[in-house]
Amino acid sequence: MSKITDSAEAQALFDKVAGLSTESGNPRIKQIVRRVVEDACRIVEDLDVTPSEFWTAMSYLTETGQANEFGLLMPGLGIEHFIDLCIDAKERAAGIEGGTPRTIEGPLYVAGAPLTKGEARLDDDPEDGEVLIVEGQVTGQGGAPVAGAIVDVWHANTLGNYSVFDKSQSTWNLRRRIETDAEGRYRFRSLLPKGYGCPPHGQTQKLLDQLGRHGQRPAHIHFFVSGPGHRQLTTQINLSDDPYLHDDFAFATRDGLIAEVVRVTDPAALKAAGLNEPYS
Ligand code: MBD
Ligand code: FE
C-alpha cells in the first residue's frame, strides 16, 4: 500500500505549511520546517500515533519548556552528541585531523566568567572537597603553542551542581576564563567535582524512566578553547575514577577525553604541584 505521506495531497500540504509558495520569509527556516513537519507526519503514519498519544506528547513538550529542560533533554536523547559526529566527519573531509576531540557543551555554560592570565583559582565558596590542580597547553595544528588563547572552564561542585543554576553558590563559583601564557600554558586550582544527575522528578528523567535509563553523568570539566586565528574548540575532560565514565546519559565521554585523577599526598610532590603557590 502506498503511504499517505507520499501522496500529492500530503506533499502539497507540507509545501504550504512551510510557505514554499511565497517569496517572503526565511528560506533556511522554510527548509528545516518543511523537513520537520514531513518527518513528524511520517512518524504519525508509520507508528500509527493516536490523538491521545499526540496530546500526551504536546503536554510533555509544554511542561519540558516550562521547566527549561530542553537543553537537558537533547543531550539525553544523544542529539547533541550526534552534532559531534557530524562535525568530526566534516573536519575529516576537510583534512583536519588530530588534536583534542570536541564533545558536547551541555546546557549549563554561562558566558562572562572572570578572566585572568596564566592561572586561576576557581572555587569561591568553601566546600569540603579534594583540591584539584589542572594544567595544560593550548596548541594549534602542527603542535605550535598558542599564546593568548582563552580557556573558558566550568564545572560542578562537590554535589554535582553548577553555579548560577544552583542559587546557593556564588555567581562565578567554578567558572573562569584563563588566558594562556607565552608558551600557550594555563593552570588552575579548584575542587574535584562530582558527576551531574538529572533532576530526579524533572521532565528529562521522566522520559528516561520510560526508556529504562538513568540520568547520570560522570564527573567532568567543560572547556571552550579559543585563540586568535583558530576555530573554537568545545570539549570536556571526564574523570577516570567515576563509575559512570563509560555510562554517560549524555554520551559525552570520548577516547582522548579521559583524564586520570592522580592523588598526591607526599608533601614534596604537593609543593611541586604548586599547591603552596598563591593562585589568583
Ligand atoms: C551537564 O553538566 C552536562 O554537562 C550535560 C551535557 C548535561 C547535563 C548536565
Ligand atoms: Fe556538565
Tab-separated table of C-alpha atoms and ligand atoms in Angstrom:
chain	number	residue	atom	x	y	z
A	1	MET	CA	0.000	0.000	0.000
A	2	SER	CA	1.286	3.443	-0.803
A	3	LYS	CA	1.944	5.878	2.005
A	4	ILE	CA	-0.316	8.837	2.696
A	5	THR	CA	2.775	10.981	3.354
A	6	ASP	CA	3.949	10.266	-0.216
A	7	SER	CA	0.638	11.344	-1.758
A	8	ALA	CA	0.428	14.516	-3.828
A	9	GLU	CA	-2.126	15.889	-1.364
A	10	ALA	CA	0.161	15.429	1.667
A	11	GLN	CA	3.246	16.727	-0.150
A	12	ALA	CA	1.293	19.838	-1.209
A	13	LEU	CA	0.188	20.285	2.398
A	14	PHE	CA	3.815	20.187	3.663
A	15	ASP	CA	4.839	22.714	0.992
A	16	LYS	CA	2.060	25.096	2.027
A	17	VAL	CA	2.864	24.686	5.739
A	18	ALA	CA	6.467	25.696	5.028
A	19	GLY	CA	5.405	28.720	2.948
A	20	LEU	CA	7.116	27.388	-0.176
A	21	SER	CA	4.674	29.210	-2.479
A	22	THR	CA	5.724	32.643	-1.201
A	23	GLU	CA	8.894	34.640	-1.799
A	24	SER	CA	8.835	36.197	1.675
A	25	GLY	CA	10.119	34.569	4.853
A	26	ASN	CA	13.443	32.880	5.612
A	27	PRO	CA	14.493	30.136	3.124
A	28	ARG	CA	16.556	28.200	5.693
A	29	ILE	CA	13.698	28.174	8.195
A	30	LYS	CA	11.346	27.053	5.416
A	31	GLN	CA	13.700	24.192	4.500
A	32	ILE	CA	14.009	22.986	8.086
A	33	VAL	CA	10.311	23.362	8.958
A	34	ARG	CA	9.317	21.525	5.753
A	35	ARG	CA	11.501	18.596	6.795
A	36	VAL	CA	10.429	18.601	10.462
A	37	VAL	CA	6.740	18.608	9.515
A	38	GLU	CA	7.091	15.868	6.894
A	39	ASP	CA	9.145	13.664	9.245
A	40	ALA	CA	6.646	14.228	12.099
A	41	CYS	CA	3.825	13.184	9.801
A	42	ARG	CA	5.777	10.073	8.793
A	43	ILE	CA	6.023	9.151	12.483
A	44	VAL	CA	2.251	9.640	12.879
A	45	GLU	CA	1.571	7.417	9.872
A	46	ASP	CA	4.247	4.728	10.295
A	47	LEU	CA	3.783	4.280	14.064
A	48	ASP	CA	0.008	4.806	13.974
A	49	VAL	CA	0.121	7.612	16.559
A	50	THR	CA	-3.292	8.102	18.170
A	51	PRO	CA	-4.817	11.504	19.024
A	52	SER	CA	-4.413	10.614	22.692
A	53	GLU	CA	-0.672	9.926	22.211
A	54	PHE	CA	-0.383	13.170	20.243
A	55	TRP	CA	-1.858	15.212	23.112
A	56	THR	CA	0.265	13.380	25.675
A	57	ALA	CA	3.319	14.416	23.665
A	58	MET	CA	2.070	18.040	23.496
A	59	SER	CA	1.708	18.158	27.285
A	60	TYR	CA	5.158	16.608	27.730
A	61	LEU	CA	6.789	19.157	25.424
A	62	THR	CA	4.906	22.072	27.000
A	63	GLU	CA	5.960	21.079	30.513
A	64	THR	CA	9.539	20.449	29.366
A	65	GLY	CA	9.702	24.002	28.020
A	66	GLN	CA	8.118	25.418	31.161
A	67	ALA	CA	10.754	23.581	33.224
A	68	ASN	CA	13.533	24.881	30.931
A	69	GLU	CA	14.706	21.292	30.304
A	70	PHE	CA	15.050	21.143	26.527
A	71	GLY	CA	18.776	21.799	26.876
A	72	LEU	CA	18.970	18.714	29.106
A	73	LEU	CA	16.642	16.511	27.071
A	74	MET	CA	18.634	16.921	23.822
A	75	PRO	CA	21.905	15.540	25.267
A	76	GLY	CA	19.883	12.778	26.943
A	77	LEU	CA	18.498	11.814	23.528
A	78	GLY	CA	22.014	11.753	22.062
A	79	ILE	CA	21.173	14.560	19.658
A	80	GLU	CA	23.836	16.921	20.990
A	81	HIS	CA	26.436	14.129	20.707
A	82	PHE	CA	25.248	13.442	17.157
A	83	ILE	CA	26.330	17.014	16.328
A	84	ASP	CA	29.868	15.977	17.446
A	85	LEU	CA	29.781	13.076	14.986
A	86	CYS	CA	28.695	15.399	12.163
A	87	ILE	CA	31.391	17.985	12.950
A	88	ASP	CA	34.043	15.199	13.177
A	89	ALA	CA	33.027	13.908	9.744
A	90	LYS	CA	33.132	17.404	8.240
A	91	GLU	CA	36.584	18.042	9.671
A	92	ARG	CA	37.904	14.716	8.417
A	93	ALA	CA	36.534	15.515	4.969
A	94	ALA	CA	38.364	18.882	5.131
A	95	GLY	CA	41.610	17.099	6.047
A	96	ILE	CA	41.626	18.370	9.640
A	97	GLU	CA	42.757	15.552	11.944
A	98	GLY	CA	44.276	15.127	15.382
A	99	GLY	CA	44.124	17.403	18.378
A	100	THR	CA	41.766	17.207	21.320
A	101	PRO	CA	38.370	15.806	20.276
A	102	ARG	CA	35.318	18.009	20.646
A	103	THR	CA	32.378	16.969	22.762
A	104	ILE	CA	29.062	18.474	23.792
A	105	GLU	CA	28.589	21.839	25.509
A	106	GLY	CA	25.587	20.875	27.623
A	107	PRO	CA	23.032	23.334	28.998
A	108	LEU	CA	24.962	24.821	31.923
A	109	TYR	CA	27.503	27.224	30.386
A	110	VAL	CA	27.333	30.884	31.376
A	111	ALA	CA	29.279	33.488	29.370
A	112	GLY	CA	31.338	36.192	31.020
A	113	ALA	CA	33.288	34.398	33.772
A	114	PRO	CA	36.180	36.339	35.383
A	115	LEU	CA	39.296	36.474	33.160
A	116	THR	CA	42.862	36.057	34.443
A	117	LYS	CA	46.228	35.461	32.815
A	118	GLY	CA	48.055	32.136	33.057
A	119	GLU	CA	46.355	30.722	36.116
A	120	ALA	CA	43.215	30.920	38.209
A	121	ARG	CA	41.623	29.619	41.351
A	122	LEU	CA	38.070	28.534	40.528
A	123	ASP	CA	36.496	27.800	43.908
A	124	ASP	CA	34.886	30.873	45.509
A	125	ASP	CA	32.748	29.006	48.039
A	126	PRO	CA	34.048	26.990	50.971
A	127	GLU	CA	33.370	23.269	50.482
A	128	ASP	CA	34.780	20.106	51.965
A	129	GLY	CA	36.411	18.610	48.940
A	130	GLU	CA	39.604	17.420	47.327
A	131	VAL	CA	41.828	20.138	45.918
A	132	LEU	CA	42.202	19.732	42.172
A	133	ILE	CA	45.065	21.021	40.046
A	134	VAL	CA	44.741	21.013	36.269
A	135	GLU	CA	47.347	22.267	33.848
A	136	GLY	CA	47.631	22.182	30.120
A	137	GLN	CA	48.947	23.715	26.943
A	138	VAL	CA	46.953	25.004	24.003
A	139	THR	CA	48.487	24.102	20.657
A	140	GLY	CA	47.404	24.679	17.101
A	141	GLN	CA	47.545	22.368	14.106
A	142	GLY	CA	51.096	21.027	13.888
A	143	GLY	CA	51.587	21.437	17.640
A	144	ALA	CA	52.687	25.064	17.841
A	145	PRO	CA	51.740	26.642	21.199
A	146	VAL	CA	49.008	29.291	21.086
A	147	ALA	CA	49.794	32.243	23.355
A	148	GLY	CA	46.851	34.455	24.292
A	149	ALA	CA	44.297	31.689	23.831
A	150	ILE	CA	41.264	31.847	26.117
A	151	VAL	CA	40.476	28.721	28.118
A	152	ASP	CA	36.895	29.129	29.391
A	153	VAL	CA	36.363	26.442	32.025
A	154	TRP	CA	33.301	25.463	34.068
A	155	HIS	CA	32.371	22.527	36.249
A	156	ALA	CA	30.087	21.289	39.025
A	157	ASN	CA	30.759	21.472	42.753
A	158	THR	CA	31.242	18.509	45.097
A	159	LEU	CA	27.469	17.882	44.996
A	160	GLY	CA	27.275	17.843	41.183
A	161	ASN	CA	25.613	21.275	40.984
A	162	TYR	CA	26.567	24.281	38.811
A	163	SER	CA	26.692	27.912	39.980
A	164	VAL	CA	24.073	30.289	38.528
A	165	PHE	CA	21.643	27.351	38.140
A	166	ASP	CA	22.241	26.460	41.809
A	167	LYS	CA	21.393	29.703	43.598
A	168	SER	CA	23.179	28.599	46.780
A	169	GLN	CA	26.573	29.135	45.090
A	170	SER	CA	28.393	32.408	44.410
A	171	THR	CA	27.754	33.634	40.855
A	172	TRP	CA	31.051	32.658	39.260
A	173	ASN	CA	31.934	29.729	41.523
A	174	LEU	CA	33.851	27.102	39.483
A	175	ARG	CA	33.689	29.239	36.312
A	176	ARG	CA	36.723	31.125	34.942
A	177	ARG	CA	38.425	32.255	31.753
A	178	ILE	CA	42.207	31.870	31.682
A	179	GLU	CA	44.422	33.462	29.045
A	180	THR	CA	47.348	31.216	28.079
A	181	ASP	CA	50.894	32.446	28.686
A	182	ALA	CA	53.673	32.911	26.117
A	183	GLU	CA	54.064	29.110	25.877
A	184	GLY	CA	50.335	28.539	25.468
A	185	ARG	CA	50.116	27.186	29.005
A	186	TYR	CA	47.393	27.564	31.625
A	187	ARG	CA	46.759	26.048	35.022
A	188	PHE	CA	44.080	26.214	37.642
A	189	ARG	CA	43.275	25.194	41.162
A	190	SER	CA	39.770	24.048	42.016
A	191	LEU	CA	37.813	21.348	43.867
A	192	LEU	CA	37.267	17.868	42.424
A	193	PRO	CA	33.705	17.856	41.030
A	194	LYS	CA	31.063	15.172	41.403
A	195	GLY	CA	29.073	13.957	38.402
A	196	TYR	CA	25.805	15.646	37.493
A	197	GLY	CA	22.470	13.888	37.765
A	198	CYS	CA	19.243	14.995	36.047
A	199	PRO	CA	16.640	16.390	38.472
A	200	PRO	CA	15.052	13.124	39.683
A	201	HIS	CA	11.479	14.383	39.276
A	202	GLY	CA	12.159	16.515	36.191
A	203	GLN	CA	10.867	16.180	32.646
A	204	THR	CA	14.048	14.667	31.222
A	205	GLN	CA	14.216	11.985	33.901
A	206	LYS	CA	10.517	11.280	33.350
A	207	LEU	CA	11.263	10.261	29.746
A	208	LEU	CA	14.484	8.448	30.707
A	209	ASP	CA	12.386	6.374	33.159
A	210	GLN	CA	10.167	5.327	30.239
A	211	LEU	CA	13.309	4.232	28.401
A	212	GLY	CA	14.653	2.324	31.414
A	213	ARG	CA	17.656	4.678	31.639
A	214	HIS	CA	19.437	6.646	34.371
A	215	GLY	CA	20.240	10.356	34.051
A	216	GLN	CA	23.776	10.437	35.433
A	217	ARG	CA	26.954	11.946	34.042
A	218	PRO	CA	30.476	11.061	35.184
A	219	ALA	CA	32.445	13.832	36.923
A	220	HIS	CA	33.705	16.162	34.210
A	221	ILE	CA	35.141	19.592	33.452
A	222	HIS	CA	33.980	21.684	30.489
A	223	PHE	CA	36.210	23.787	28.242
A	224	PHE	CA	35.781	26.271	25.436
A	225	VAL	CA	39.190	26.982	23.936
A	226	SER	CA	39.542	29.860	21.504
A	227	GLY	CA	42.541	31.647	20.070
A	228	PRO	CA	43.355	34.289	17.504
A	229	GLY	CA	43.047	32.790	14.020
A	230	HIS	CA	41.671	29.480	15.320
A	231	ARG	CA	38.278	27.816	15.473
A	232	GLN	CA	36.749	27.484	18.929
A	233	LEU	CA	37.023	24.027	20.491
A	234	THR	CA	34.168	22.832	22.699
A	235	THR	CA	35.275	19.944	24.878
A	236	GLN	CA	35.366	18.321	28.331
A	237	ILE	CA	37.553	16.029	30.343
A	238	ASN	CA	35.866	13.131	32.067
A	239	LEU	CA	37.463	11.919	35.281
A	240	SER	CA	38.773	8.364	35.126
A	241	ASP	CA	37.679	7.113	38.531
A	242	ASP	CA	33.944	7.715	38.094
A	243	PRO	CA	31.597	4.702	37.806
A	244	TYR	CA	29.603	6.473	35.063
A	245	LEU	CA	32.710	7.152	32.933
A	246	HIS	CA	31.517	4.829	30.162
A	247	ASP	CA	27.821	5.101	31.006
A	248	ASP	CA	27.169	8.820	30.492
A	249	PHE	CA	23.479	9.654	29.915
A	250	ALA	CA	24.652	12.496	27.627
A	251	PHE	CA	27.144	10.386	25.612
A	252	ALA	CA	29.934	12.953	26.054
A	253	THR	CA	32.786	10.651	27.134
A	254	ARG	CA	35.130	10.079	24.198
A	255	ASP	CA	38.527	8.469	23.669
A	256	GLY	CA	41.117	11.148	24.226
A	257	LEU	CA	38.994	12.991	26.797
A	258	ILE	CA	39.516	10.736	29.806
A	259	ALA	CA	41.695	12.373	32.441
A	260	GLU	CA	43.301	10.191	35.057
A	261	VAL	CA	42.944	11.583	38.576
A	262	VAL	CA	46.299	11.337	40.318
A	263	ARG	CA	46.064	11.731	44.102
A	264	VAL	CA	49.106	13.459	45.591
A	265	THR	CA	49.848	13.101	49.275
A	266	ASP	CA	53.630	13.402	49.520
A	267	PRO	CA	54.463	16.943	50.795
A	268	ALA	CA	57.334	17.418	48.343
A	269	ALA	CA	55.055	16.396	45.485
A	270	LEU	CA	52.359	18.774	46.755
A	271	LYS	CA	54.885	21.575	46.640
A	272	ALA	CA	55.922	20.532	43.152
A	273	ALA	CA	52.246	20.538	42.115
A	274	GLY	CA	52.153	24.218	43.015
A	275	LEU	CA	49.826	23.898	45.984
A	276	ASN	CA	51.915	26.258	48.047
A	277	GLU	CA	51.744	28.965	45.414
A	278	PRO	CA	49.145	31.696	45.592
A	279	TYR	CA	46.845	31.252	42.540
A	280	SER	CA	44.798	34.349	41.843
B	1	MBD	C1	25.738	18.644	32.485
B	1	MBD	O1	26.630	19.058	33.406
B	1	MBD	C2	26.182	18.417	31.267
B	1	MBD	O2	27.473	18.635	31.042
B	1	MBD	C3	25.318	17.961	30.281
B	1	MBD	C4	25.804	17.685	28.938
B	1	MBD	C5	24.003	17.761	30.560
B	1	MBD	C6	23.562	17.995	31.805
B	1	MBD	C7	24.417	18.426	32.780
B	2	FE	FE	28.425	19.478	32.725
